[in-house]
Amino acid sequence: VKLVGHHYLARKLAGTDLTQEDPFRLLQNYVAEQGDSIGNYGLALAVSPQGEMLLLANRLTLTDLNLGSA
């Protein structure tokens, strides 16, 4: 997903509470598969108008002036 000129990883979480899916664990699993470090990512949680929980993450990219803040 592209927001305000930056690319974000996006995932709709199952359910409406964080006991079913841990956002940090989901991101850690993703970055481990990429051979990366979770410290290189910003993480945000948003709620859609329909009440769906959306996890957004982006990676620190100095060449794009993207400081990894979600």
Short mmCIF file of C-alpha atoms in Angstrom, two decimals:
data_model
loop_
_atom_site.label_atom_id
_atom_site.label_comp_id
_atom_site.label_asym_id
_atom_site.label_seq_id
_atom_site.Cartn_x
_atom_site.Cartn_y
_atom_site.Cartn_z
CA VAL A 1 0.00 0.00 0.00
CA LYS A 2 1.31 3.48 -0.79
CA LEU A 3 0.43 6.32 1.63
CA VAL A 4 1.83 9.84 1.50
CA GLY A 5 4.55 8.72 -0.88
CA HIS A 6 5.76 5.80 1.26
CA HIS A 7 5.20 2.08 0.81
CA TYR A 8 3.66 0.17 3.70
CA LEU A 9 3.06 -3.49 4.36
CA ALA A 10 -0.62 -3.84 5.24
CA ARG A 11 -2.55 -6.65 6.85
CA LYS A 12 -6.11 -6.89 8.11
CA LEU A 13 -6.13 -8.56 11.51
CA ALA A 14 -8.66 -11.25 12.37
CA GLY A 15 -11.06 -10.12 15.05
CA THR A 16 -11.27 -6.84 16.87
CA ASP A 17 -8.82 -7.34 19.71
CA LEU A 18 -5.11 -7.99 19.90
CA THR A 19 -5.35 -11.25 21.84
CA GLN A 20 -5.94 -13.23 18.63
CA GLU A 21 -2.95 -11.87 16.70
CA ASP A 22 0.10 -10.09 18.13
CA PRO A 23 1.15 -7.29 15.71
CA PHE A 24 4.78 -7.43 16.86
CA ARG A 25 4.97 -11.19 16.40
CA LEU A 26 3.42 -10.91 12.92
CA LEU A 27 5.99 -8.30 11.93
CA GLN A 28 8.83 -10.30 13.49
CA ASN A 29 7.82 -13.39 11.50
CA TYR A 30 7.74 -11.35 8.28
CA VAL A 31 11.12 -9.67 8.80
CA ALA A 32 12.74 -12.98 9.81
CA GLU A 33 11.58 -14.45 6.48
CA GLN A 34 13.21 -11.46 4.76
CA GLY A 35 16.46 -11.91 6.69
CA ASP A 36 15.93 -8.48 8.23
CA SER A 37 15.60 -6.96 11.71
CA ILE A 38 12.38 -5.72 13.31
CA GLY A 39 14.38 -2.68 14.47
CA ASN A 40 14.38 -1.44 10.86
CA TYR A 41 10.58 -1.11 10.80
CA GLY A 42 7.92 1.26 12.05
CA LEU A 43 4.59 -0.26 13.07
CA ALA A 44 1.12 1.27 13.35
CA LEU A 45 -2.36 -0.02 14.00
CA ALA A 46 -5.37 1.67 12.43
CA VAL A 47 -9.08 0.97 12.67
CA SER A 48 -11.18 1.27 9.51
CA PRO A 49 -14.60 2.98 9.51
CA GLN A 50 -16.06 -0.57 9.52
CA GLY A 51 -14.17 -1.40 12.72
CA GLU A 52 -11.56 -3.65 11.08
CA MET A 53 -8.08 -3.55 12.58
CA LEU A 54 -5.34 -2.84 10.04
CA LEU A 55 -1.66 -3.37 10.72
CA LEU A 56 0.71 -1.07 8.81
CA ALA A 57 4.49 -1.39 8.76
CA ASN A 58 7.21 0.29 6.77
CA ARG A 59 10.95 -0.14 6.56
CA LEU A 60 13.60 2.44 7.28
CA THR A 61 14.96 3.54 3.89
CA LEU A 62 17.44 6.41 4.07
CA THR A 63 17.76 6.71 0.29
CA ASP A 64 14.03 7.53 0.07
CA LEU A 65 14.16 9.72 3.20
CA ASN A 66 11.79 7.21 4.78
CA LEU A 67 12.75 7.05 8.44
CA GLY A 68 10.60 4.00 9.19
CA SER A 69 7.93 5.84 11.12
CA ALA A 70 4.48 4.48 10.40
#
